[in-house]
Amino acid sequence: MLRRRTSVPEAELELFELEMLGGGTERRYRRARPEVDALPWGTIDVSHHAAQDQLDARGHWTLAAFQEQRTGAVCAETVRALLACRAPLDLVAVASRFPLDEVVHVELCARVAEELGGGTPIKYDPRRLAPAPDRDDPPLLQAAELIVAAYCVGEAFSVPVLRNTWHAARHPLLHAVLGIIVRDEAAHGAFGWTFLDWAGDSLAAYRTRLATIARAAIEEFTQNHHAIAKQADSTVGRDLGWMEPTPYLALGRRAMAEHVVRPLQQRGIDPYAAGIAEAARDLA
Ligand SMILES: [Fe+2]
Ligand SMILES: [Fe+2]
């Protein structure tokens, strides 16, 4: 069963900081994803925004970079599990692109935070960046647990939210950054369903367990919604690249129901079946 993150002593946490090696290594990376450097960097002027809004924006984009880093770790773990269970090569090949996509998203979000005045401090436990499946479980189940949590819930939920944010973003740099992320995430959002449809009845014995994993992931992705509901709407998000509370929560509810819960239920995995909520709480 996927291990959830547990709290660790403050002294064992590390600061989320990033660097580039440069030279030939960076050139190879740039050749693989030339669209990153081609963006209109250096064009955001936040001086007309209130100091608190600037700080909120730096915090928002730093957190986005960290979440992309976490997702990249899950995507890499997923590739290992897919190889272990001898998933079809083309399915593994498609999934192999995702860790690079997420690294690109980390760089994009971190560079936006820099443009806005610099990243804000995030402490994290590097030993638990990604959830780890039990290595004694069948490899197919390990892959399924990772994919249900990260792709069928996480990526499928975030695609419509990101697409809406991209459409609303008015600044050319933020619009272009979100455009790259949305393009990549569309493929990530579809991947989980392709995997489940391939695995089919091989996962029949594990559907309750996968429903529990899905429910725990849904709770994790929506746990900040109560706090968001107490925030006031403004136009700052549209200027600086995120959705305001009211439209975010409305779209988030719809995205979860239509893009996550319904397609899971259609595949026999019901995160809202009797007893699943209790089982998901026990996982946390
Ligand atoms: Fe991403
Ligand atoms: Fe992704």
PDB file of C-alpha atoms and ligand atoms in Angstrom:
ATOM      1  CA  MET A   1       0.000   0.000   0.000  1.00  0.00           C
ATOM      2  CA  LEU A   2       1.274   3.500  -0.810  1.00  0.00           C
ATOM      3  CA  ARG A   3       2.960   5.094   2.176  1.00  0.00           C
ATOM      4  CA  ARG A   4       1.678   8.588   2.872  1.00  0.00           C
ATOM      5  CA  ARG A   5       3.925  11.352   4.066  1.00  0.00           C
ATOM      6  CA  THR A   6       4.418  11.438   7.813  1.00  0.00           C
ATOM      7  CA  SER A   7       5.670  14.404   9.805  1.00  0.00           C
ATOM      8  CA  VAL A   8       9.390  14.476  10.573  1.00  0.00           C
ATOM      9  CA  PRO A   9      11.408  16.656  12.982  1.00  0.00           C
ATOM     10  CA  GLU A  10      12.137  20.186  11.700  1.00  0.00           C
ATOM     11  CA  ALA A  11      15.911  19.522  11.868  1.00  0.00           C
ATOM     12  CA  GLU A  12      15.600  16.796   9.229  1.00  0.00           C
ATOM     13  CA  LEU A  13      13.885  19.033   6.677  1.00  0.00           C
ATOM     14  CA  GLU A  14      15.789  20.663   3.829  1.00  0.00           C
ATOM     15  CA  LEU A  15      15.273  23.948   2.031  1.00  0.00           C
ATOM     16  CA  PHE A  16      13.813  23.591  -1.479  1.00  0.00           C
ATOM     17  CA  GLU A  17      16.557  25.172  -3.600  1.00  0.00           C
ATOM     18  CA  LEU A  18      17.452  24.535  -7.247  1.00  0.00           C
ATOM     19  CA  GLU A  19      20.511  24.960  -9.447  1.00  0.00           C
ATOM     20  CA  MET A  20      21.677  24.339 -13.015  1.00  0.00           C
ATOM     21  CA  LEU A  21      24.972  22.606 -13.837  1.00  0.00           C
ATOM     22  CA  GLY A  22      25.445  24.647 -17.045  1.00  0.00           C
ATOM     23  CA  GLY A  23      27.888  23.984 -19.894  1.00  0.00           C
ATOM     24  CA  GLY A  24      27.300  20.982 -22.137  1.00  0.00           C
ATOM     25  CA  THR A  25      24.704  19.496 -19.786  1.00  0.00           C
ATOM     26  CA  GLU A  26      22.530  22.576 -19.972  1.00  0.00           C
ATOM     27  CA  ARG A  27      22.986  22.768 -23.762  1.00  0.00           C
ATOM     28  CA  ARG A  28      21.691  19.202 -24.151  1.00  0.00           C
ATOM     29  CA  TYR A  29      18.703  20.043 -21.967  1.00  0.00           C
ATOM     30  CA  ARG A  30      18.023  23.231 -23.946  1.00  0.00           C
ATOM     31  CA  ARG A  31      18.179  21.293 -27.201  1.00  0.00           C
ATOM     32  CA  ALA A  32      15.583  18.841 -25.834  1.00  0.00           C
ATOM     33  CA  ARG A  33      13.224  21.629 -24.730  1.00  0.00           C
ATOM     34  CA  PRO A  34      14.158  24.829 -26.644  1.00  0.00           C
ATOM     35  CA  GLU A  35      10.768  26.446 -25.942  1.00  0.00           C
ATOM     36  CA  VAL A  36      11.766  27.248 -22.338  1.00  0.00           C
ATOM     37  CA  ASP A  37      14.554  29.738 -23.130  1.00  0.00           C
ATOM     38  CA  ALA A  38      12.547  31.173 -26.033  1.00  0.00           C
ATOM     39  CA  LEU A  39       9.901  32.628 -23.689  1.00  0.00           C
ATOM     40  CA  PRO A  40       9.791  36.421 -23.075  1.00  0.00           C
ATOM     41  CA  TRP A  41      11.722  36.294 -19.784  1.00  0.00           C
ATOM     42  CA  GLY A  42      12.455  39.591 -18.062  1.00  0.00           C
ATOM     43  CA  THR A  43       9.159  41.224 -19.041  1.00  0.00           C
ATOM     44  CA  ILE A  44       7.153  41.120 -15.797  1.00  0.00           C
ATOM     45  CA  ASP A  45       6.893  44.386 -13.891  1.00  0.00           C
ATOM     46  CA  VAL A  46       5.157  43.874 -10.551  1.00  0.00           C
ATOM     47  CA  SER A  47       5.970  47.326  -9.140  1.00  0.00           C
ATOM     48  CA  HIS A  48       2.330  48.486  -9.515  1.00  0.00           C
ATOM     49  CA  HIS A  49       1.099  45.587  -7.350  1.00  0.00           C
ATOM     50  CA  ALA A  50       0.778  45.884  -3.567  1.00  0.00           C
ATOM     51  CA  ALA A  51       3.693  44.413  -1.568  1.00  0.00           C
ATOM     52  CA  GLN A  52       1.469  41.676  -0.108  1.00  0.00           C
ATOM     53  CA  ASP A  53       0.254  40.673  -3.583  1.00  0.00           C
ATOM     54  CA  GLN A  54       3.853  40.439  -4.785  1.00  0.00           C
ATOM     55  CA  LEU A  55       4.715  38.227  -1.833  1.00  0.00           C
ATOM     56  CA  ASP A  56       1.626  36.058  -2.458  1.00  0.00           C
ATOM     57  CA  ALA A  57       2.653  35.672  -6.106  1.00  0.00           C
ATOM     58  CA  ARG A  58       6.215  34.656  -5.195  1.00  0.00           C
ATOM     59  CA  GLY A  59       4.811  32.132  -2.711  1.00  0.00           C
ATOM     60  CA  HIS A  60       2.295  30.802  -5.243  1.00  0.00           C
ATOM     61  CA  TRP A  61       4.898  30.180  -7.965  1.00  0.00           C
ATOM     62  CA  THR A  62       7.496  28.762  -5.533  1.00  0.00           C
ATOM     63  CA  LEU A  63       4.904  26.291  -4.248  1.00  0.00           C
ATOM     64  CA  ALA A  64       3.996  25.458  -7.847  1.00  0.00           C
ATOM     65  CA  ALA A  65       7.680  24.678  -8.566  1.00  0.00           C
ATOM     66  CA  PHE A  66       7.841  22.422  -5.499  1.00  0.00           C
ATOM     67  CA  GLN A  67       4.657  20.590  -6.479  1.00  0.00           C
ATOM     68  CA  GLU A  68       6.063  20.031  -9.979  1.00  0.00           C
ATOM     69  CA  GLN A  69       9.223  18.614  -8.350  1.00  0.00           C
ATOM     70  CA  ARG A  70       7.091  16.195  -6.314  1.00  0.00           C
ATOM     71  CA  THR A  71       5.113  15.200  -9.385  1.00  0.00           C
ATOM     72  CA  GLY A  72       8.364  14.600 -11.283  1.00  0.00           C
ATOM     73  CA  ALA A  73       9.494  12.200  -8.545  1.00  0.00           C
ATOM     74  CA  VAL A  74       6.166  10.311  -8.744  1.00  0.00           C
ATOM     75  CA  CYS A  75       6.406  10.141 -12.556  1.00  0.00           C
ATOM     76  CA  ALA A  76       9.919   8.667 -12.302  1.00  0.00           C
ATOM     77  CA  GLU A  77       8.762   6.129  -9.693  1.00  0.00           C
ATOM     78  CA  THR A  78       5.894   5.215 -12.027  1.00  0.00           C
ATOM     79  CA  VAL A  79       8.288   4.482 -14.905  1.00  0.00           C
ATOM     80  CA  ARG A  80      10.231   2.085 -12.664  1.00  0.00           C
ATOM     81  CA  ALA A  81       7.033   0.258 -11.687  1.00  0.00           C
ATOM     82  CA  LEU A  82       5.847   0.064 -15.327  1.00  0.00           C
ATOM     83  CA  LEU A  83       9.161  -1.487 -16.368  1.00  0.00           C
ATOM     84  CA  ALA A  84       8.984  -3.946 -13.466  1.00  0.00           C
ATOM     85  CA  CYS A  85       5.522  -5.186 -14.480  1.00  0.00           C
ATOM     86  CA  ARG A  86       6.489  -5.371 -18.178  1.00  0.00           C
ATOM     87  CA  ALA A  87       3.854  -2.910 -19.285  1.00  0.00           C
ATOM     88  CA  PRO A  88       3.669  -2.513 -23.099  1.00  0.00           C
ATOM     89  CA  LEU A  89       6.791  -0.744 -24.351  1.00  0.00           C
ATOM     90  CA  ASP A  90       4.886   2.073 -26.034  1.00  0.00           C
ATOM     91  CA  LEU A  91       3.002   2.731 -22.789  1.00  0.00           C
ATOM     92  CA  VAL A  92       6.320   2.879 -20.876  1.00  0.00           C
ATOM     93  CA  ALA A  93       7.834   5.083 -23.593  1.00  0.00           C
ATOM     94  CA  VAL A  94       4.985   7.590 -23.307  1.00  0.00           C
ATOM     95  CA  ALA A  95       5.352   7.649 -19.489  1.00  0.00           C
ATOM     96  CA  SER A  96       9.139   8.071 -19.785  1.00  0.00           C
ATOM     97  CA  ARG A  97       8.684  11.564 -21.210  1.00  0.00           C
ATOM     98  CA  PHE A  98       6.726  12.751 -18.183  1.00  0.00           C
ATOM     99  CA  PRO A  99       9.615  13.165 -15.678  1.00  0.00           C
ATOM    100  CA  LEU A 100      11.353  15.504 -18.161  1.00  0.00           C
ATOM    101  CA  ASP A 101       8.112  17.417 -18.674  1.00  0.00           C
ATOM    102  CA  GLU A 102       7.848  17.900 -14.902  1.00  0.00           C
ATOM    103  CA  VAL A 103      11.475  19.074 -14.648  1.00  0.00           C
ATOM    104  CA  VAL A 104      10.657  21.657 -17.333  1.00  0.00           C
ATOM    105  CA  HIS A 105       7.633  22.748 -15.281  1.00  0.00           C
ATOM    106  CA  VAL A 106       9.839  23.050 -12.176  1.00  0.00           C
ATOM    107  CA  GLU A 107      12.170  25.368 -14.078  1.00  0.00           C
ATOM    108  CA  LEU A 108       9.309  27.408 -15.551  1.00  0.00           C
ATOM    109  CA  CYS A 109       7.617  27.971 -12.186  1.00  0.00           C
ATOM    110  CA  ALA A 110      10.893  28.687 -10.377  1.00  0.00           C
ATOM    111  CA  ARG A 111      11.915  31.233 -13.028  1.00  0.00           C
ATOM    112  CA  VAL A 112       8.552  32.978 -12.757  1.00  0.00           C
ATOM    113  CA  ALA A 113       9.062  33.192  -8.967  1.00  0.00           C
ATOM    114  CA  GLU A 114      12.503  34.726  -9.626  1.00  0.00           C
ATOM    115  CA  GLU A 115      10.966  37.276 -12.012  1.00  0.00           C
ATOM    116  CA  LEU A 116       8.463  38.250  -9.333  1.00  0.00           C
ATOM    117  CA  GLY A 117      11.222  39.023  -6.828  1.00  0.00           C
ATOM    118  CA  GLY A 118      12.577  35.612  -5.775  1.00  0.00           C
ATOM    119  CA  GLY A 119      11.402  32.286  -4.376  1.00  0.00           C
ATOM    120  CA  THR A 120       9.986  31.956  -0.871  1.00  0.00           C
ATOM    121  CA  PRO A 121      11.328  29.373   1.620  1.00  0.00           C
ATOM    122  CA  ILE A 122       9.851  25.864   1.525  1.00  0.00           C
ATOM    123  CA  LYS A 123      11.156  23.156   3.875  1.00  0.00           C
ATOM    124  CA  TYR A 124      10.560  19.533   2.919  1.00  0.00           C
ATOM    125  CA  ASP A 125      11.594  15.970   3.691  1.00  0.00           C
ATOM    126  CA  PRO A 126      13.652  14.782   0.675  1.00  0.00           C
ATOM    127  CA  ARG A 127      13.307  11.125   1.739  1.00  0.00           C
ATOM    128  CA  ARG A 128       9.570  11.339   1.217  1.00  0.00           C
ATOM    129  CA  LEU A 129       9.294  13.508  -1.872  1.00  0.00           C
ATOM    130  CA  ALA A 130       7.178  10.878  -3.650  1.00  0.00           C
ATOM    131  CA  PRO A 131       4.864   8.277  -2.091  1.00  0.00           C
ATOM    132  CA  ALA A 132       6.514   4.847  -2.172  1.00  0.00           C
ATOM    133  CA  PRO A 133       4.605   1.665  -2.976  1.00  0.00           C
ATOM    134  CA  ASP A 134       5.342  -1.476  -0.966  1.00  0.00           C
ATOM    135  CA  ARG A 135       8.143  -3.220  -2.884  1.00  0.00           C
ATOM    136  CA  ASP A 136       6.742  -6.602  -1.798  1.00  0.00           C
ATOM    137  CA  ASP A 137       3.453  -5.953  -3.628  1.00  0.00           C
ATOM    138  CA  PRO A 138       2.987  -7.268  -7.196  1.00  0.00           C
ATOM    139  CA  PRO A 139       4.643  -4.744  -9.577  1.00  0.00           C
ATOM    140  CA  LEU A 140       1.368  -4.226 -11.475  1.00  0.00           C
ATOM    141  CA  LEU A 141      -0.320  -3.188  -8.235  1.00  0.00           C
ATOM    142  CA  GLN A 142       2.595  -0.891  -7.359  1.00  0.00           C
ATOM    143  CA  ALA A 143       2.203   0.812 -10.749  1.00  0.00           C
ATOM    144  CA  ALA A 144      -1.591   0.988 -10.350  1.00  0.00           C
ATOM    145  CA  GLU A 145      -1.406   2.614  -6.908  1.00  0.00           C
ATOM    146  CA  LEU A 146       1.035   5.262  -8.119  1.00  0.00           C
ATOM    147  CA  ILE A 147      -0.929   5.913 -11.312  1.00  0.00           C
ATOM    148  CA  VAL A 148      -4.366   6.089  -9.655  1.00  0.00           C
ATOM    149  CA  ALA A 149      -3.111   8.648  -7.104  1.00  0.00           C
ATOM    150  CA  ALA A 150      -0.855  10.745  -9.319  1.00  0.00           C
ATOM    151  CA  TYR A 151      -2.471  10.499 -12.757  1.00  0.00           C
ATOM    152  CA  CYS A 152      -6.139   9.468 -12.418  1.00  0.00           C
ATOM    153  CA  VAL A 153      -6.630  11.902  -9.522  1.00  0.00           C
ATOM    154  CA  GLY A 154      -3.765  14.444  -9.495  1.00  0.00           C
ATOM    155  CA  GLU A 155      -3.140  15.049 -13.178  1.00  0.00           C
ATOM    156  CA  ALA A 156      -6.742  14.516 -14.359  1.00  0.00           C
ATOM    157  CA  PHE A 157      -7.934  17.065 -11.744  1.00  0.00           C
ATOM    158  CA  SER A 158      -5.304  19.673 -12.521  1.00  0.00           C
ATOM    159  CA  VAL A 159      -5.679  19.699 -16.325  1.00  0.00           C
ATOM    160  CA  PRO A 160      -8.999  21.656 -16.460  1.00  0.00           C
ATOM    161  CA  VAL A 161      -7.835  23.966 -13.652  1.00  0.00           C
ATOM    162  CA  LEU A 162      -4.579  24.748 -15.463  1.00  0.00           C
ATOM    163  CA  ARG A 163      -6.365  25.211 -18.790  1.00  0.00           C
ATOM    164  CA  ASN A 164      -8.707  27.764 -17.252  1.00  0.00           C
ATOM    165  CA  THR A 165      -5.777  29.593 -15.587  1.00  0.00           C
ATOM    166  CA  TRP A 166      -3.947  29.664 -18.927  1.00  0.00           C
ATOM    167  CA  HIS A 167      -6.945  31.171 -20.733  1.00  0.00           C
ATOM    168  CA  ALA A 168      -7.329  33.855 -18.049  1.00  0.00           C
ATOM    169  CA  ALA A 169      -3.628  34.787 -17.726  1.00  0.00           C
ATOM    170  CA  ARG A 170      -3.143  38.177 -19.352  1.00  0.00           C
ATOM    171  CA  HIS A 171       0.615  38.662 -19.146  1.00  0.00           C
ATOM    172  CA  PRO A 172       2.370  37.218 -22.245  1.00  0.00           C
ATOM    173  CA  LEU A 173       5.088  35.456 -20.209  1.00  0.00           C
ATOM    174  CA  LEU A 174       2.640  33.849 -17.775  1.00  0.00           C
ATOM    175  CA  HIS A 175       0.305  32.923 -20.642  1.00  0.00           C
ATOM    176  CA  ALA A 176       3.213  31.249 -22.465  1.00  0.00           C
ATOM    177  CA  VAL A 177       4.492  29.442 -19.335  1.00  0.00           C
ATOM    178  CA  LEU A 178       1.016  28.090 -18.575  1.00  0.00           C
ATOM    179  CA  GLY A 179       0.590  27.192 -22.258  1.00  0.00           C
ATOM    180  CA  ILE A 180       3.612  24.849 -22.145  1.00  0.00           C
ATOM    181  CA  ILE A 181       2.434  23.288 -18.879  1.00  0.00           C
ATOM    182  CA  VAL A 182      -1.139  22.796 -20.168  1.00  0.00           C
ATOM    183  CA  ARG A 183       0.118  21.188 -23.386  1.00  0.00           C
ATOM    184  CA  ASP A 184       2.257  18.685 -21.446  1.00  0.00           C
ATOM    185  CA  GLU A 185      -0.328  18.003 -18.746  1.00  0.00           C
ATOM    186  CA  ALA A 186      -3.020  17.092 -21.279  1.00  0.00           C
ATOM    187  CA  ALA A 187      -1.009  13.949 -22.107  1.00  0.00           C
ATOM    188  CA  HIS A 188      -0.376  13.247 -18.402  1.00  0.00           C
ATOM    189  CA  GLY A 189      -4.090  13.606 -17.628  1.00  0.00           C
ATOM    190  CA  ALA A 190      -5.020  11.006 -20.244  1.00  0.00           C
ATOM    191  CA  PHE A 191      -2.290   8.515 -19.301  1.00  0.00           C
ATOM    192  CA  GLY A 192      -3.911   7.093 -16.161  1.00  0.00           C
ATOM    193  CA  TRP A 193      -6.995   5.972 -18.092  1.00  0.00           C
ATOM    194  CA  THR A 194      -4.875   4.364 -20.824  1.00  0.00           C
ATOM    195  CA  PHE A 195      -3.031   2.405 -18.138  1.00  0.00           C
ATOM    196  CA  LEU A 196      -6.208   1.271 -16.335  1.00  0.00           C
ATOM    197  CA  ASP A 197      -7.819   0.227 -19.628  1.00  0.00           C
ATOM    198  CA  TRP A 198      -4.725  -1.808 -20.524  1.00  0.00           C
ATOM    199  CA  ALA A 199      -4.552  -3.460 -17.072  1.00  0.00           C
ATOM    200  CA  GLY A 200      -8.305  -4.229 -17.180  1.00  0.00           C
ATOM    201  CA  ASP A 201      -9.394  -7.233 -15.141  1.00  0.00           C
ATOM    202  CA  SER A 202      -5.846  -7.950 -13.914  1.00  0.00           C
ATOM    203  CA  LEU A 203      -6.648  -5.347 -11.271  1.00  0.00           C
ATOM    204  CA  ALA A 204     -10.113  -6.757 -10.430  1.00  0.00           C
ATOM    205  CA  ALA A 205      -8.990  -8.104  -7.043  1.00  0.00           C
ATOM    206  CA  TYR A 206      -7.546  -4.713  -6.065  1.00  0.00           C
ATOM    207  CA  ARG A 207     -10.417  -2.362  -6.934  1.00  0.00           C
ATOM    208  CA  THR A 208     -11.374  -1.627  -3.316  1.00  0.00           C
ATOM    209  CA  ARG A 209      -7.765  -0.927  -2.475  1.00  0.00           C
ATOM    210  CA  LEU A 210      -7.386   1.371  -5.500  1.00  0.00           C
ATOM    211  CA  ALA A 211     -10.627   3.157  -4.549  1.00  0.00           C
ATOM    212  CA  THR A 212      -9.092   3.774  -1.113  1.00  0.00           C
ATOM    213  CA  ILE A 213      -5.912   5.164  -2.693  1.00  0.00           C
ATOM    214  CA  ALA A 214      -8.034   7.371  -4.974  1.00  0.00           C
ATOM    215  CA  ARG A 215     -10.125   8.674  -2.064  1.00  0.00           C
ATOM    216  CA  ALA A 216      -7.009   9.506  -0.032  1.00  0.00           C
ATOM    217  CA  ALA A 217      -5.571  11.368  -3.042  1.00  0.00           C
ATOM    218  CA  ILE A 218      -8.860  13.268  -3.559  1.00  0.00           C
ATOM    219  CA  GLU A 219      -8.797  14.331   0.107  1.00  0.00           C
ATOM    220  CA  GLU A 220      -5.160  15.418  -0.237  1.00  0.00           C
ATOM    221  CA  PHE A 221      -5.830  17.479  -3.378  1.00  0.00           C
ATOM    222  CA  THR A 222      -8.859  19.202  -1.845  1.00  0.00           C
ATOM    223  CA  GLN A 223      -7.704  19.588   1.761  1.00  0.00           C
ATOM    224  CA  ASN A 224      -6.932  23.301   1.256  1.00  0.00           C
ATOM    225  CA  HIS A 225     -10.381  24.059  -0.211  1.00  0.00           C
ATOM    226  CA  HIS A 226     -11.896  25.134   3.132  1.00  0.00           C
ATOM    227  CA  ALA A 227      -9.084  27.662   3.625  1.00  0.00           C
ATOM    228  CA  ILE A 228      -9.405  28.881   0.010  1.00  0.00           C
ATOM    229  CA  ALA A 229     -13.170  29.380   0.480  1.00  0.00           C
ATOM    230  CA  LYS A 230     -12.433  31.974   3.203  1.00  0.00           C
ATOM    231  CA  GLN A 231     -10.261  34.073   0.867  1.00  0.00           C
ATOM    232  CA  ALA A 232     -11.632  37.085  -1.019  1.00  0.00           C
ATOM    233  CA  ASP A 233     -11.657  37.275  -4.840  1.00  0.00           C
ATOM    234  CA  SER A 234      -9.656  39.994  -6.619  1.00  0.00           C
ATOM    235  CA  THR A 235      -8.059  40.492 -10.032  1.00  0.00           C
ATOM    236  CA  VAL A 236      -4.515  39.832  -8.779  1.00  0.00           C
ATOM    237  CA  GLY A 237      -4.600  36.162  -9.755  1.00  0.00           C
ATOM    238  CA  ARG A 238      -5.450  36.954 -13.366  1.00  0.00           C
ATOM    239  CA  ASP A 239      -2.486  39.362 -13.480  1.00  0.00           C
ATOM    240  CA  LEU A 240      -0.051  37.046 -11.749  1.00  0.00           C
ATOM    241  CA  GLY A 241      -1.120  33.619 -12.926  1.00  0.00           C
ATOM    242  CA  TRP A 242      -3.648  31.815 -10.742  1.00  0.00           C
ATOM    243  CA  MET A 243      -7.413  31.397 -10.370  1.00  0.00           C
ATOM    244  CA  GLU A 244      -9.356  33.359  -7.776  1.00  0.00           C
ATOM    245  CA  PRO A 245     -11.103  31.410  -4.959  1.00  0.00           C
ATOM    246  CA  THR A 246     -14.739  31.357  -6.185  1.00  0.00           C
ATOM    247  CA  PRO A 247     -14.126  30.231  -9.796  1.00  0.00           C
ATOM    248  CA  TYR A 248     -11.318  27.889  -8.644  1.00  0.00           C
ATOM    249  CA  LEU A 249     -13.548  26.067  -6.173  1.00  0.00           C
ATOM    250  CA  ALA A 250     -16.446  25.812  -8.651  1.00  0.00           C
ATOM    251  CA  LEU A 251     -14.202  24.471 -11.409  1.00  0.00           C
ATOM    252  CA  GLY A 252     -12.356  22.221  -8.940  1.00  0.00           C
ATOM    253  CA  ARG A 253     -15.624  20.570  -7.842  1.00  0.00           C
ATOM    254  CA  ARG A 254     -16.675  20.010 -11.447  1.00  0.00           C
ATOM    255  CA  ALA A 255     -13.224  18.735 -12.476  1.00  0.00           C
ATOM    256  CA  MET A 256     -13.140  16.252  -9.593  1.00  0.00           C
ATOM    257  CA  ALA A 257     -16.633  14.935 -10.350  1.00  0.00           C
ATOM    258  CA  GLU A 258     -16.362  14.732 -14.140  1.00  0.00           C
ATOM    259  CA  HIS A 259     -12.665  14.148 -14.820  1.00  0.00           C
ATOM    260  CA  VAL A 260     -11.738  12.004 -11.811  1.00  0.00           C
ATOM    261  CA  VAL A 261     -14.606  10.316  -9.960  1.00  0.00           C
ATOM    262  CA  ARG A 262     -16.803   9.414 -12.929  1.00  0.00           C
ATOM    263  CA  PRO A 263     -14.053   7.829 -15.089  1.00  0.00           C
ATOM    264  CA  LEU A 264     -12.797   5.911 -12.018  1.00  0.00           C
ATOM    265  CA  GLN A 265     -16.310   4.611 -11.308  1.00  0.00           C
ATOM    266  CA  GLN A 266     -16.691   3.618 -14.969  1.00  0.00           C
ATOM    267  CA  ARG A 267     -13.657   1.372 -14.409  1.00  0.00           C
ATOM    268  CA  GLY A 268     -15.061  -0.229 -11.256  1.00  0.00           C
ATOM    269  CA  ILE A 269     -13.046   1.936  -8.840  1.00  0.00           C
ATOM    270  CA  ASP A 270     -15.467   3.910  -6.650  1.00  0.00           C
ATOM    271  CA  PRO A 271     -13.795   6.317  -4.198  1.00  0.00           C
ATOM    272  CA  TYR A 272     -17.243   7.118  -2.717  1.00  0.00           C
ATOM    273  CA  ALA A 273     -18.379   3.526  -2.081  1.00  0.00           C
ATOM    274  CA  ALA A 274     -19.355   2.567   1.497  1.00  0.00           C
ATOM    275  CA  GLY A 275     -16.421   2.211   3.863  1.00  0.00           C
ATOM    276  CA  ILE A 276     -13.848   3.775   1.523  1.00  0.00           C
ATOM    277  CA  ALA A 277     -13.652   7.122   3.350  1.00  0.00           C
ATOM    278  CA  GLU A 278     -12.813   5.346   6.638  1.00  0.00           C
ATOM    279  CA  ALA A 279     -10.194   3.168   4.942  1.00  0.00           C
ATOM    280  CA  ALA A 280      -8.645   6.253   3.302  1.00  0.00           C
ATOM    281  CA  ARG A 281      -8.440   8.021   6.674  1.00  0.00           C
ATOM    282  CA  ASP A 282      -6.564   5.019   8.088  1.00  0.00           C
ATOM    283  CA  LEU A 283      -3.996   5.414   5.285  1.00  0.00           C
ATOM    284  CA  ALA A 284      -3.153   9.000   6.208  1.00  0.00           C
TER     285      ALA A 284
HETATM  286 FE    FE B   1       3.610  19.400 -14.285  1.00  0.00          FE
HETATM  287 FE    FE B   2       2.129  16.402 -14.992  1.00  0.00          FE
END
